[in-house]
mmCIF file of C-alpha atoms and ligand atoms in Angstrom:
data_model
loop_
_atom_site.group_PDB
_atom_site.id
_atom_site.type_symbol
_atom_site.label_atom_id
_atom_site.label_comp_id
_atom_site.label_asym_id
_atom_site.label_seq_id
_atom_site.Cartn_x
_atom_site.Cartn_y
_atom_site.Cartn_z
ATOM 1 C CA UNK A 294 -65.811 -11.990 -19.294
ATOM 2 C CA UNK A 295 -62.906 -9.563 -19.101
ATOM 3 C CA UNK A 296 -60.185 -10.075 -16.517
ATOM 4 C CA UNK A 297 -57.150 -7.746 -16.368
ATOM 5 C CA UNK A 298 -57.473 -6.791 -20.071
ATOM 6 C CA UNK A 299 -57.773 -10.395 -21.262
ATOM 7 C CA UNK A 300 -61.110 -11.258 -22.906
ATOM 8 C CA UNK A 301 -61.976 -14.760 -21.751
ATOM 9 C CA UNK A 302 -64.906 -15.407 -24.113
ATOM 10 C CA UNK A 303 -62.352 -15.775 -26.948
ATOM 11 C CA UNK A 304 -59.367 -16.766 -24.808
ATOM 12 C CA UNK A 305 -59.075 -20.421 -25.877
ATOM 13 C CA UNK A 306 -58.928 -19.343 -29.542
ATOM 14 C CA UNK A 307 -56.394 -16.564 -28.955
ATOM 15 C CA UNK A 308 -53.992 -18.299 -26.558
ATOM 16 C CA UNK A 309 -51.427 -19.516 -27.261
ATOM 17 C CA UNK A 310 -50.433 -17.332 -30.240
ATOM 18 C CA UNK A 311 -49.198 -18.846 -33.524
ATOM 19 C CA UNK A 312 -45.721 -19.397 -32.043
ATOM 20 C CA UNK A 313 -47.024 -21.103 -28.931
ATOM 21 C CA UNK A 314 -46.799 -18.189 -26.484
ATOM 22 C CA UNK A 315 -49.086 -17.428 -23.561
ATOM 23 C CA UNK A 316 -47.776 -13.922 -22.932
ATOM 24 C CA UNK A 317 -44.033 -14.427 -22.394
ATOM 25 C CA UNK A 318 -44.386 -18.118 -21.501
ATOM 26 C CA UNK A 319 -44.299 -21.155 -23.789
ATOM 27 C CA UNK A 320 -42.515 -21.200 -27.155
ATOM 28 C CA UNK A 321 -40.386 -23.914 -28.689
ATOM 29 C CA UNK A 322 -36.790 -24.067 -27.386
ATOM 30 C CA UNK A 323 -35.401 -27.161 -29.067
ATOM 31 C CA UNK A 324 -32.411 -28.120 -31.238
ATOM 32 C CA UNK A 325 -32.637 -26.894 -34.864
ATOM 33 C CA UNK A 326 -32.889 -30.443 -36.236
ATOM 34 C CA UNK A 327 -36.147 -30.955 -34.343
ATOM 35 C CA UNK A 328 -37.749 -27.597 -35.228
ATOM 36 C CA UNK A 329 -39.050 -28.973 -38.528
ATOM 37 C CA UNK A 330 -40.514 -32.048 -36.811
ATOM 38 C CA UNK A 331 -42.369 -29.861 -34.276
ATOM 39 C CA UNK A 332 -43.658 -27.623 -37.057
ATOM 40 C CA UNK A 333 -44.961 -30.705 -38.859
ATOM 41 C CA UNK A 334 -46.881 -31.732 -35.731
ATOM 42 C CA UNK A 335 -48.226 -28.189 -35.208
ATOM 43 C CA UNK A 336 -49.363 -27.927 -38.841
ATOM 44 C CA UNK A 337 -51.010 -31.343 -38.738
ATOM 45 C CA UNK A 338 -52.781 -30.459 -35.507
ATOM 46 C CA UNK A 339 -54.048 -27.132 -36.868
ATOM 47 C CA UNK A 340 -55.588 -28.907 -39.853
ATOM 48 C CA UNK A 341 -56.933 -31.872 -37.943
ATOM 49 C CA UNK A 342 -58.479 -30.038 -34.995
ATOM 50 C CA UNK A 343 -60.938 -28.469 -37.440
ATOM 51 C CA UNK A 344 -61.633 -31.714 -39.330
ATOM 52 C CA UNK A 345 -65.084 -33.238 -38.780
ATOM 53 C CA UNK A 346 -63.647 -36.708 -39.338
ATOM 54 C CA UNK A 347 -61.021 -36.310 -36.586
ATOM 55 C CA UNK A 348 -63.438 -34.718 -34.121
ATOM 56 C CA UNK A 349 -66.124 -37.369 -34.686
ATOM 57 C CA UNK A 350 -63.619 -40.200 -34.386
ATOM 58 C CA UNK A 351 -62.292 -38.823 -31.089
ATOM 59 C CA UNK A 352 -65.842 -38.311 -29.815
ATOM 60 C CA UNK A 353 -66.726 -41.923 -30.660
ATOM 61 C CA UNK A 354 -63.593 -43.242 -28.909
ATOM 62 C CA UNK A 355 -64.311 -41.175 -25.797
ATOM 63 C CA UNK A 356 -67.732 -42.764 -25.537
ATOM 64 C CA UNK A 357 -67.158 -46.336 -26.685
ATOM 65 C CA UNK A 358 -63.650 -47.037 -25.405
ATOM 66 C CA UNK A 359 -62.895 -44.613 -22.570
ATOM 67 C CA UNK A 360 -66.352 -44.720 -20.984
ATOM 68 C CA UNK A 361 -67.008 -40.974 -21.150
ATOM 69 C CA UNK A 362 -68.671 -38.886 -19.965
ATOM 70 C CA UNK A 363 -67.384 -39.620 -16.468
ATOM 71 C CA UNK A 364 -69.913 -38.644 -13.774
ATOM 72 C CA UNK A 365 -69.829 -35.953 -11.106
ATOM 73 C CA UNK A 366 -70.488 -37.246 -7.579
ATOM 74 C CA UNK A 367 -71.830 -35.170 -4.697
ATOM 75 C CA UNK A 368 -69.759 -35.801 -1.540
ATOM 76 C CA UNK A 369 -72.675 -35.581 0.878
ATOM 77 C CA UNK A 370 -71.111 -37.178 3.929
ATOM 78 C CA UNK A 371 -67.832 -35.302 3.644
ATOM 79 C CA UNK A 372 -69.692 -32.002 3.146
ATOM 80 C CA UNK A 373 -71.833 -32.713 6.231
ATOM 81 C CA UNK A 374 -68.740 -33.463 8.251
ATOM 82 C CA UNK A 375 -67.127 -30.147 7.317
ATOM 83 C CA UNK A 376 -70.361 -28.617 8.500
ATOM 84 C CA UNK A 377 -70.171 -25.080 7.071
ATOM 85 C CA UNK A 378 -72.935 -25.754 4.530
ATOM 86 C CA UNK A 379 -70.464 -25.760 1.632
ATOM 87 C CA UNK A 380 -71.112 -28.700 -0.715
ATOM 88 C CA UNK A 381 -68.233 -30.660 -2.288
ATOM 89 C CA UNK A 382 -68.476 -32.421 -5.644
ATOM 90 C CA UNK A 383 -65.930 -34.514 -7.562
ATOM 91 C CA UNK A 384 -65.495 -34.951 -11.325
ATOM 92 C CA UNK A 385 -64.712 -38.670 -11.570
ATOM 93 C CA UNK A 386 -61.659 -39.000 -13.836
ATOM 94 C CA UNK A 387 -60.831 -42.043 -11.692
ATOM 95 C CA UNK A 388 -63.594 -43.735 -13.711
ATOM 96 C CA UNK A 389 -62.005 -42.899 -17.082
ATOM 97 C CA UNK A 390 -60.500 -46.066 -18.666
ATOM 98 C CA UNK A 391 -57.102 -46.903 -17.081
ATOM 99 C CA UNK A 392 -58.151 -44.973 -13.965
ATOM 100 C CA UNK A 393 -56.958 -41.431 -14.614
ATOM 101 C CA UNK A 394 -57.287 -38.414 -16.900
ATOM 102 C CA UNK A 395 -54.042 -39.113 -18.821
ATOM 103 C CA UNK A 396 -55.766 -41.309 -21.412
ATOM 104 C CA UNK A 397 -57.748 -38.221 -22.571
ATOM 105 C CA UNK A 398 -54.659 -36.700 -24.193
ATOM 106 C CA UNK A 399 -52.935 -39.973 -25.086
ATOM 107 C CA UNK A 400 -55.887 -41.065 -27.249
ATOM 108 C CA UNK A 401 -55.802 -37.663 -28.971
ATOM 109 C CA UNK A 402 -52.038 -37.744 -29.516
ATOM 110 C CA UNK A 403 -52.013 -41.260 -30.961
ATOM 111 C CA UNK A 404 -55.029 -40.530 -33.186
ATOM 112 C CA UNK A 405 -53.061 -37.529 -34.476
ATOM 113 C CA UNK A 406 -50.022 -39.779 -35.079
ATOM 114 C CA UNK A 407 -52.239 -42.119 -37.094
ATOM 115 C CA UNK A 408 -53.679 -39.278 -39.189
ATOM 116 C CA UNK A 409 -50.080 -38.138 -39.855
ATOM 117 C CA UNK A 410 -49.226 -41.618 -41.167
ATOM 118 C CA UNK A 411 -46.748 -42.402 -38.370
ATOM 119 C CA UNK A 412 -46.093 -45.982 -37.281
ATOM 120 C CA UNK A 413 -44.681 -45.431 -33.820
ATOM 121 C CA UNK A 414 -45.115 -43.325 -30.683
ATOM 122 C CA UNK A 415 -42.225 -42.517 -28.331
ATOM 123 C CA UNK A 416 -42.284 -41.214 -24.766
ATOM 124 C CA UNK A 417 -40.482 -41.295 -21.465
ATOM 125 C CA UNK A 418 -42.126 -42.170 -18.176
ATOM 126 C CA UNK A 419 -41.198 -41.684 -14.515
ATOM 127 C CA UNK A 420 -43.686 -43.462 -12.272
ATOM 128 C CA UNK A 421 -45.082 -45.205 -15.343
ATOM 129 C CA UNK A 422 -48.536 -43.568 -15.472
ATOM 130 C CA UNK A 423 -47.920 -41.779 -18.776
ATOM 131 C CA UNK A 424 -46.258 -44.893 -20.191
ATOM 132 C CA UNK A 425 -49.277 -47.049 -19.351
ATOM 133 C CA UNK A 426 -51.775 -44.550 -20.812
ATOM 134 C CA UNK A 427 -49.728 -44.213 -24.003
ATOM 135 C CA UNK A 428 -49.222 -47.981 -24.314
ATOM 136 C CA UNK A 429 -53.008 -48.378 -23.987
ATOM 137 C CA UNK A 430 -53.659 -45.846 -26.756
ATOM 138 C CA UNK A 431 -50.970 -47.423 -28.975
ATOM 139 C CA UNK A 432 -52.525 -50.880 -28.523
ATOM 140 C CA UNK A 433 -55.957 -49.488 -29.458
ATOM 141 C CA UNK A 434 -54.629 -47.962 -32.691
ATOM 142 C CA UNK A 435 -52.204 -50.779 -33.531
ATOM 143 C CA UNK A 436 -49.102 -48.552 -33.278
ATOM 144 C CA UNK A 437 -45.637 -49.441 -32.096
ATOM 145 C CA UNK A 438 -44.800 -47.860 -28.737
ATOM 146 C CA UNK A 439 -41.328 -47.236 -27.256
ATOM 147 C CA UNK A 440 -41.247 -46.103 -23.624
ATOM 148 C CA UNK A 441 -37.938 -44.878 -22.171
ATOM 149 C CA UNK A 442 -37.621 -45.408 -18.446
ATOM 150 C CA UNK A 443 -34.778 -45.042 -15.945
ATOM 151 C CA UNK A 444 -33.404 -48.300 -14.534
ATOM 152 C CA UNK A 445 -34.153 -47.081 -10.989
ATOM 153 C CA UNK A 446 -37.781 -46.364 -11.872
ATOM 154 C CA UNK A 447 -38.144 -49.716 -13.647
ATOM 155 C CA UNK A 448 -37.242 -51.427 -10.389
ATOM 156 C CA UNK A 449 -39.565 -49.237 -8.293
ATOM 157 C CA UNK A 450 -42.577 -49.404 -10.605
ATOM 158 C CA UNK A 451 -42.787 -53.098 -11.432
ATOM 159 C CA UNK A 452 -46.611 -53.274 -11.848
ATOM 160 C CA UNK A 453 -46.626 -50.426 -14.397
ATOM 161 C CA UNK A 454 -43.694 -51.966 -16.283
ATOM 162 C CA UNK A 455 -45.670 -55.226 -16.456
ATOM 163 C CA UNK A 456 -48.773 -53.345 -17.686
ATOM 164 C CA UNK A 457 -46.838 -51.632 -20.478
ATOM 165 C CA UNK A 458 -45.296 -54.928 -21.611
ATOM 166 C CA UNK A 459 -48.643 -56.758 -21.541
ATOM 167 C CA UNK A 460 -50.078 -53.934 -23.670
ATOM 168 C CA UNK A 461 -47.330 -54.597 -26.222
ATOM 169 C CA UNK A 462 -45.040 -51.599 -25.593
ATOM 170 C CA UNK A 463 -41.244 -51.836 -25.615
ATOM 171 C CA UNK A 464 -39.864 -50.576 -22.292
ATOM 172 C CA UNK A 465 -36.331 -49.328 -22.914
ATOM 173 C CA UNK A 466 -34.091 -49.209 -19.860
ATOM 174 C CA UNK A 467 -31.980 -46.045 -19.420
ATOM 175 C CA UNK A 468 -28.882 -46.496 -17.263
ATOM 176 C CA UNK A 469 -27.095 -43.118 -17.697
ATOM 177 C CA UNK A 470 -26.580 -40.746 -14.745
ATOM 178 C CA UNK A 471 -29.055 -41.206 -11.898
ATOM 179 C CA UNK A 472 -31.129 -43.475 -14.186
ATOM 180 C CA UNK A 473 -34.449 -41.724 -13.403
ATOM 181 C CA UNK A 474 -36.859 -39.426 -15.246
ATOM 182 C CA UNK A 475 -34.405 -36.759 -16.418
ATOM 183 C CA UNK A 476 -32.157 -39.317 -18.144
ATOM 184 C CA UNK A 477 -35.244 -41.005 -19.622
ATOM 185 C CA UNK A 478 -36.346 -37.651 -21.130
ATOM 186 C CA UNK A 479 -32.892 -37.186 -22.690
ATOM 187 C CA UNK A 480 -32.849 -40.720 -24.120
ATOM 188 C CA UNK A 481 -36.361 -40.391 -25.548
ATOM 189 C CA UNK A 482 -35.392 -37.087 -27.194
ATOM 190 C CA UNK A 483 -32.294 -38.635 -28.791
ATOM 191 C CA UNK A 484 -34.389 -41.522 -30.125
ATOM 192 C CA UNK A 485 -36.993 -39.119 -31.473
ATOM 193 C CA UNK A 486 -34.399 -36.998 -33.275
ATOM 194 C CA UNK A 487 -33.336 -40.157 -35.141
ATOM 195 C CA UNK A 488 -36.827 -41.513 -35.824
ATOM 196 C CA UNK A 489 -39.081 -38.520 -36.435
ATOM 197 C CA UNK A 490 -39.932 -39.599 -39.958
ATOM 198 C CA UNK A 491 -41.859 -42.616 -38.751
ATOM 199 C CA UNK A 492 -42.538 -41.674 -35.113
ATOM 200 C CA UNK A 493 -44.005 -38.922 -32.984
ATOM 201 C CA UNK A 494 -43.041 -37.966 -29.478
ATOM 202 C CA UNK A 495 -46.005 -37.904 -27.110
ATOM 203 C CA UNK A 496 -45.667 -35.572 -24.144
ATOM 204 C CA UNK A 497 -47.529 -36.478 -20.955
ATOM 205 C CA UNK A 498 -48.802 -33.091 -19.786
ATOM 206 C CA UNK A 499 -49.332 -29.441 -20.855
ATOM 207 C CA UNK A 500 -45.535 -29.007 -20.956
ATOM 208 C CA UNK A 501 -42.775 -29.252 -23.558
ATOM 209 C CA UNK A 502 -42.312 -27.272 -26.770
ATOM 210 C CA UNK A 503 -45.201 -25.826 -28.814
ATOM 211 C CA UNK A 504 -47.639 -27.328 -29.902
ATOM 212 C CA UNK A 505 -47.827 -29.757 -26.937
ATOM 213 C CA UNK A 506 -49.150 -27.357 -24.254
ATOM 214 C CA UNK A 507 -51.901 -26.346 -26.721
ATOM 215 C CA UNK A 508 -52.748 -29.869 -27.907
ATOM 216 C CA UNK A 509 -52.770 -31.488 -24.485
ATOM 217 C CA UNK A 510 -54.983 -28.693 -23.111
ATOM 218 C CA UNK A 511 -57.413 -29.097 -25.995
ATOM 219 C CA UNK A 512 -57.535 -32.889 -25.575
ATOM 220 C CA UNK A 513 -58.142 -32.501 -21.816
ATOM 221 C CA UNK A 514 -60.793 -29.793 -22.336
ATOM 222 C CA UNK A 515 -63.391 -32.562 -22.586
ATOM 223 C CA UNK A 516 -63.212 -32.717 -18.764
ATOM 224 C CA UNK A 517 -64.179 -29.038 -18.377
ATOM 225 C CA UNK A 518 -66.860 -29.125 -21.066
ATOM 226 C CA UNK A 519 -68.538 -32.173 -19.515
ATOM 227 C CA UNK A 520 -68.152 -30.901 -15.951
ATOM 228 C CA UNK A 521 -69.724 -27.497 -16.618
ATOM 229 C CA UNK A 522 -72.780 -28.972 -18.310
ATOM 230 C CA UNK A 523 -73.175 -31.758 -15.734
ATOM 231 C CA UNK A 524 -72.819 -29.423 -12.782
ATOM 232 C CA UNK A 525 -75.448 -27.013 -14.091
ATOM 233 C CA UNK A 526 -77.696 -30.008 -14.837
ATOM 234 C CA UNK A 527 -77.324 -31.292 -11.259
ATOM 235 C CA UNK A 528 -77.623 -28.061 -9.306
ATOM 236 C CA UNK A 529 -79.048 -25.453 -11.694
ATOM 237 C CA UNK A 530 -76.006 -23.219 -11.225
ATOM 238 C CA UNK A 531 -72.242 -22.949 -11.570
ATOM 239 C CA UNK A 532 -69.909 -24.030 -8.765
ATOM 240 C CA UNK A 533 -68.357 -21.179 -6.759
ATOM 241 C CA UNK A 534 -64.908 -22.729 -6.993
ATOM 242 C CA UNK A 535 -63.079 -25.390 -9.006
ATOM 243 C CA UNK A 536 -60.035 -27.104 -7.463
ATOM 244 C CA UNK A 537 -57.433 -29.332 -9.164
ATOM 245 C CA UNK A 538 -53.905 -30.550 -8.423
ATOM 246 C CA UNK A 539 -51.040 -29.245 -10.576
ATOM 247 C CA UNK A 540 -48.035 -31.339 -11.584
ATOM 248 C CA UNK A 541 -47.274 -30.564 -15.220
ATOM 249 C CA UNK A 542 -50.787 -29.182 -15.222
ATOM 250 C CA UNK A 543 -52.918 -31.217 -17.644
ATOM 251 C CA UNK A 544 -55.863 -32.329 -15.472
ATOM 252 C CA UNK A 545 -56.167 -28.825 -14.010
ATOM 253 C CA UNK A 546 -55.999 -27.094 -17.430
ATOM 254 C CA UNK A 547 -58.634 -29.547 -18.657
ATOM 255 C CA UNK A 548 -61.185 -28.673 -16.025
ATOM 256 C CA UNK A 549 -60.230 -24.964 -15.716
ATOM 257 C CA UNK A 550 -60.659 -24.422 -19.463
ATOM 258 C CA UNK A 551 -64.394 -25.079 -19.055
ATOM 259 C CA UNK A 552 -64.784 -22.299 -16.459
ATOM 260 C CA UNK A 553 -62.286 -19.571 -17.476
ATOM 261 C CA UNK A 554 -65.050 -17.348 -18.841
ATOM 262 C CA UNK A 555 -67.319 -17.810 -15.804
ATOM 263 C CA UNK A 556 -67.471 -16.031 -12.439
ATOM 264 C CA UNK A 557 -65.904 -19.098 -10.810
ATOM 265 C CA UNK A 558 -62.782 -19.041 -8.617
ATOM 266 C CA UNK A 559 -60.112 -21.443 -9.861
ATOM 267 C CA UNK A 560 -57.540 -23.029 -7.535
ATOM 268 C CA UNK A 561 -54.444 -24.975 -8.602
ATOM 269 C CA UNK A 562 -52.939 -27.068 -5.792
ATOM 270 C CA UNK A 563 -49.189 -27.697 -5.739
ATOM 271 C CA UNK A 564 -47.376 -30.292 -3.616
ATOM 272 C CA UNK A 565 -45.612 -28.899 -0.553
ATOM 273 C CA UNK A 566 -44.214 -32.369 0.238
ATOM 274 C CA UNK A 567 -42.260 -32.261 3.506
ATOM 275 C CA UNK A 568 -41.988 -28.461 3.667
ATOM 276 C CA UNK A 569 -40.930 -25.247 1.947
ATOM 277 C CA UNK A 570 -37.154 -25.953 1.861
ATOM 278 C CA UNK A 571 -35.744 -26.471 -1.652
ATOM 279 C CA UNK A 572 -35.677 -30.206 -2.370
ATOM 280 C CA UNK A 573 -38.586 -30.973 -0.013
ATOM 281 C CA UNK A 574 -41.424 -29.919 -2.328
ATOM 282 C CA UNK A 575 -42.399 -29.454 -5.985
ATOM 283 C CA UNK A 576 -44.403 -26.215 -5.723
ATOM 284 C CA UNK A 577 -42.902 -24.590 -8.806
ATOM 285 C CA UNK A 578 -45.459 -21.802 -9.353
ATOM 286 C CA UNK A 579 -45.466 -20.893 -5.659
ATOM 287 C CA UNK A 580 -41.686 -20.795 -5.111
ATOM 288 C CA UNK A 581 -40.146 -20.787 -8.597
ATOM 289 C CA UNK A 582 -38.855 -18.203 -11.072
ATOM 290 C CA UNK A 583 -38.910 -17.730 -14.826
ATOM 291 C CA UNK A 584 -36.709 -20.061 -16.859
ATOM 292 C CA UNK A 585 -36.447 -22.415 -19.816
ATOM 293 C CA UNK A 586 -36.440 -26.196 -19.454
ATOM 294 C CA UNK A 587 -37.555 -29.181 -21.554
ATOM 295 C CA UNK A 588 -38.239 -26.939 -24.550
ATOM 296 C CA UNK A 589 -40.450 -24.203 -23.034
ATOM 297 C CA UNK A 590 -40.304 -20.985 -20.998
ATOM 298 C CA UNK A 591 -42.261 -21.085 -17.744
ATOM 299 C CA UNK A 592 -41.876 -20.708 -13.984
ATOM 300 C CA UNK A 593 -39.543 -23.315 -12.554
ATOM 301 C CA UNK A 594 -37.561 -24.390 -9.519
ATOM 302 C CA UNK A 595 -33.833 -23.883 -10.154
ATOM 303 C CA UNK A 596 -30.744 -24.918 -8.209
ATOM 304 C CA UNK A 597 -27.693 -22.609 -7.684
ATOM 305 C CA UNK A 598 -26.460 -23.355 -11.205
ATOM 306 C CA UNK A 599 -29.784 -22.514 -12.800
ATOM 307 C CA UNK A 600 -30.534 -26.159 -13.584
ATOM 308 C CA UNK A 601 -33.914 -27.766 -12.735
ATOM 309 C CA UNK A 602 -33.858 -28.321 -8.956
ATOM 310 C CA UNK A 603 -34.421 -31.665 -7.228
ATOM 311 C CA UNK A 604 -38.068 -31.970 -6.190
ATOM 312 C CA UNK A 605 -40.118 -34.191 -3.935
ATOM 313 C CA UNK A 606 -43.752 -35.097 -3.312
ATOM 314 C CA UNK A 607 -45.506 -38.133 -1.857
ATOM 315 C CA UNK A 608 -47.427 -38.137 -5.169
ATOM 316 C CA UNK A 609 -45.001 -39.180 -7.896
ATOM 317 C CA UNK A 610 -47.190 -37.595 -10.613
ATOM 318 C CA UNK A 611 -46.657 -34.155 -9.073
ATOM 319 C CA UNK A 612 -42.882 -34.097 -8.589
ATOM 320 C CA UNK A 613 -41.906 -32.021 -11.607
ATOM 321 C CA UNK A 614 -39.774 -28.853 -11.198
ATOM 322 C CA UNK A 615 -41.964 -26.696 -13.460
ATOM 323 C CA UNK A 616 -45.530 -26.448 -14.745
ATOM 324 C CA UNK A 617 -47.013 -25.755 -18.153
ATOM 325 C CA UNK A 618 -46.554 -22.240 -19.618
ATOM 326 C CA UNK A 619 -50.288 -21.560 -19.563
ATOM 327 C CA UNK A 620 -50.301 -22.010 -15.791
ATOM 328 C CA UNK A 621 -47.433 -19.513 -15.473
ATOM 329 C CA UNK A 622 -49.507 -17.077 -17.551
ATOM 330 C CA UNK A 623 -52.732 -17.583 -15.554
ATOM 331 C CA UNK A 624 -50.679 -17.316 -12.363
ATOM 332 C CA UNK A 625 -49.203 -13.921 -13.284
ATOM 333 C CA UNK A 626 -52.607 -12.749 -14.475
ATOM 334 C CA UNK A 627 -54.242 -13.820 -11.214
ATOM 335 C CA UNK A 628 -57.060 -15.682 -12.996
ATOM 336 C CA UNK A 629 -56.063 -18.903 -11.190
ATOM 337 C CA UNK A 630 -54.896 -18.883 -7.584
ATOM 338 C CA UNK A 631 -52.104 -21.361 -6.803
ATOM 339 C CA UNK A 632 -51.589 -22.677 -3.306
ATOM 340 C CA UNK A 633 -49.936 -25.656 -1.586
ATOM 341 C CA UNK A 634 -50.833 -28.776 0.378
ATOM 342 C CA UNK A 635 -48.260 -31.016 2.112
ATOM 343 C CA UNK A 636 -47.903 -34.797 2.393
ATOM 344 C CA UNK A 637 -49.569 -35.137 5.809
ATOM 345 C CA UNK A 638 -52.799 -33.326 4.885
ATOM 346 C CA UNK A 639 -52.828 -35.323 1.641
ATOM 347 C CA UNK A 640 -52.660 -38.671 3.450
ATOM 348 C CA UNK A 641 -55.485 -37.576 5.784
ATOM 349 C CA UNK A 642 -57.625 -36.647 2.769
ATOM 350 C CA UNK A 643 -56.751 -39.967 1.078
ATOM 351 C CA UNK A 644 -58.203 -41.921 4.025
ATOM 352 C CA UNK A 645 -61.088 -39.534 4.628
ATOM 353 C CA UNK A 646 -62.405 -39.709 1.045
ATOM 354 C CA UNK A 647 -62.013 -43.503 1.102
ATOM 355 C CA UNK A 648 -63.861 -43.943 4.412
ATOM 356 C CA UNK A 649 -66.569 -41.309 4.024
ATOM 357 C CA UNK A 650 -67.370 -41.683 0.333
ATOM 358 C CA UNK A 651 -66.100 -45.067 -0.873
ATOM 359 C CA UNK A 652 -63.647 -43.500 -3.333
ATOM 360 C CA UNK A 653 -59.915 -44.283 -2.997
ATOM 361 C CA UNK A 654 -58.210 -41.315 -4.690
ATOM 362 C CA UNK A 655 -54.776 -41.127 -6.322
ATOM 363 C CA UNK A 656 -52.346 -39.294 -4.022
ATOM 364 C CA UNK A 657 -52.146 -36.546 -6.664
ATOM 365 C CA UNK A 658 -55.925 -36.048 -6.536
ATOM 366 C CA UNK A 659 -55.924 -36.267 -2.711
ATOM 367 C CA UNK A 660 -53.993 -32.954 -2.739
ATOM 368 C CA UNK A 661 -57.016 -31.288 -4.372
ATOM 369 C CA UNK A 662 -59.417 -32.906 -1.906
ATOM 370 C CA UNK A 663 -57.305 -31.733 1.053
ATOM 371 C CA UNK A 664 -57.267 -28.174 -0.291
ATOM 372 C CA UNK A 665 -61.019 -28.148 -0.979
ATOM 373 C CA UNK A 666 -61.671 -29.159 2.642
ATOM 374 C CA UNK A 667 -59.685 -26.156 3.868
ATOM 375 C CA UNK A 668 -61.364 -23.844 1.365
ATOM 376 C CA UNK A 669 -64.822 -25.083 2.435
ATOM 377 C CA UNK A 670 -64.063 -24.093 6.013
ATOM 378 C CA UNK A 671 -63.294 -20.508 4.933
ATOM 379 C CA UNK A 672 -66.227 -20.114 2.519
ATOM 380 C CA UNK A 673 -69.350 -20.397 4.694
ATOM 381 C CA UNK A 674 -71.636 -21.422 1.845
ATOM 382 C CA UNK A 675 -71.563 -22.432 -1.813
ATOM 383 C CA UNK A 676 -70.232 -25.340 -3.853
ATOM 384 C CA UNK A 677 -66.755 -26.577 -4.725
ATOM 385 C CA UNK A 678 -66.062 -28.869 -7.679
ATOM 386 C CA UNK A 679 -62.865 -30.941 -7.360
ATOM 387 C CA UNK A 680 -61.204 -32.687 -10.286
ATOM 388 C CA UNK A 681 -60.529 -36.214 -9.039
ATOM 389 C CA UNK A 682 -57.770 -36.870 -11.559
ATOM 390 C CA UNK A 683 -57.291 -40.580 -10.802
ATOM 391 C CA UNK A 684 -57.902 -43.584 -8.604
ATOM 392 C CA UNK A 685 -55.609 -44.665 -5.798
ATOM 393 C CA UNK A 686 -55.030 -48.369 -6.481
ATOM 394 C CA UNK A 687 -51.484 -47.579 -7.613
ATOM 395 C CA UNK A 688 -50.735 -45.904 -4.248
ATOM 396 C CA UNK A 689 -52.304 -48.320 -1.767
ATOM 397 C CA UNK A 690 -49.291 -50.519 -1.009
ATOM 398 C CA UNK A 691 -47.025 -47.517 -0.540
ATOM 399 C CA UNK A 692 -49.462 -45.690 1.762
ATOM 400 C CA UNK A 693 -50.029 -48.714 3.986
ATOM 401 C CA UNK A 694 -46.327 -49.483 4.195
ATOM 402 C CA UNK A 695 -45.281 -45.914 4.992
ATOM 403 C CA UNK A 696 -48.262 -44.559 6.974
ATOM 404 C CA UNK A 697 -50.248 -47.615 8.153
ATOM 405 C CA UNK A 698 -54.034 -47.575 8.268
ATOM 406 C CA UNK A 699 -55.342 -44.317 9.694
HETATM 407 C C1 PLP B 267 -49.908 -37.674 -13.801
HETATM 408 C C2 PLP B 267 -51.009 -37.409 -12.853
HETATM 409 C C3 PLP B 267 -51.246 -36.111 -12.336
HETATM 410 C C4 PLP B 267 -50.344 -34.936 -12.620
HETATM 411 O O1 PLP B 267 -50.303 -34.521 -13.937
HETATM 412 P P1 PLP B 267 -50.992 -33.198 -14.475
HETATM 413 O O2 PLP B 267 -50.452 -33.054 -15.829
HETATM 414 O O3 PLP B 267 -50.638 -32.062 -13.559
HETATM 415 O O4 PLP B 267 -52.457 -33.444 -14.449
HETATM 416 C C5 PLP B 267 -52.332 -35.922 -11.494
HETATM 417 N N1 PLP B 267 -53.143 -36.938 -11.165
HETATM 418 C C6 PLP B 267 -52.953 -38.193 -11.615
HETATM 419 C C7 PLP B 267 -53.891 -39.272 -11.197
HETATM 420 C C8 PLP B 267 -51.880 -38.472 -12.484
HETATM 421 O O5 PLP B 267 -51.690 -39.718 -12.932
#
């Protein structure tokens, strides 16, 4: 399929280019001393992604350890309630081991680290979701795991800190500055620049310098490949639309990659938080502009000084001031439509999916459900497939405390 001069039947092979660019977005903007380390990872990945041994090993792990393929569920009661005839379906990444899609790329990254002969994986974490997924993968492969985390976040996210420690990871407290995610990123980068001979840095989404946006997309593509085949098996046709939430953009790239070459409308949902004022949301593709941060060129939210702006969302996995370079590219191209959903509609969808379907969604995923409900009301007929990126156990206490039972 051709769309605005881009041939999508060969798109996944041709994008990004050899230097990690999706059009003008992407690249590798990092200090010279780390360029060689990133090149080593890119070279290793290029060799390994074609190796039968690597592919078979990852396939076996997906099945035997992660519990893949995850099913697709038809949301019959919710579809009936909307009442336009449009049918909603969810791809159940909440049923992937550890309860979200993040393990899909963490298992791939740590398997790569093992093939490269590394002994340790390093990462930062904010809410702790990436840290837990990486600690799980490190435990599986018998690797050391250092997770850098701001002191403020350590206090707020006690259950995830406990999980990481039980899984055998070292949680390293960062007390500089505001002691949250940004400082944790800086500390993890400093550690990596000293330890790259024996360690690799594992990024938690389709962001960061090349080759991470490529690798993480490829590792998440299993979601799109499974979903396309399962959906056709269930209904005999393709969905009319696919909807996913966008933080850094990994769960959405995973499912979108399976449908880019199909006549299927793709929707990325960004968090509008409390409203459209700077600081109240994290809708970077909707309100942002081009810029470089964390090693890559993309569309980002900047403050007056051009630094990454403060962001907010009720879903801590979505409050990032940019999104992966491939999303910026697909945004400019118009192949994916990006739109927003605020906190209130998200909380309604969180309770509605729980009550009507027996699935408690992560607040991140509830953004996609809320958007799909609105889309279904405008469509009249057809089918919408939602990527349910994770389960909501992690959010229950917070929702009840802040919003009560609805
Ligand atoms: C981290 C997270 C997200 C956001 O990350 P993406 O890279 O945009 O997918 C979404 N859903 C859940 C459940 C998460 O844990």
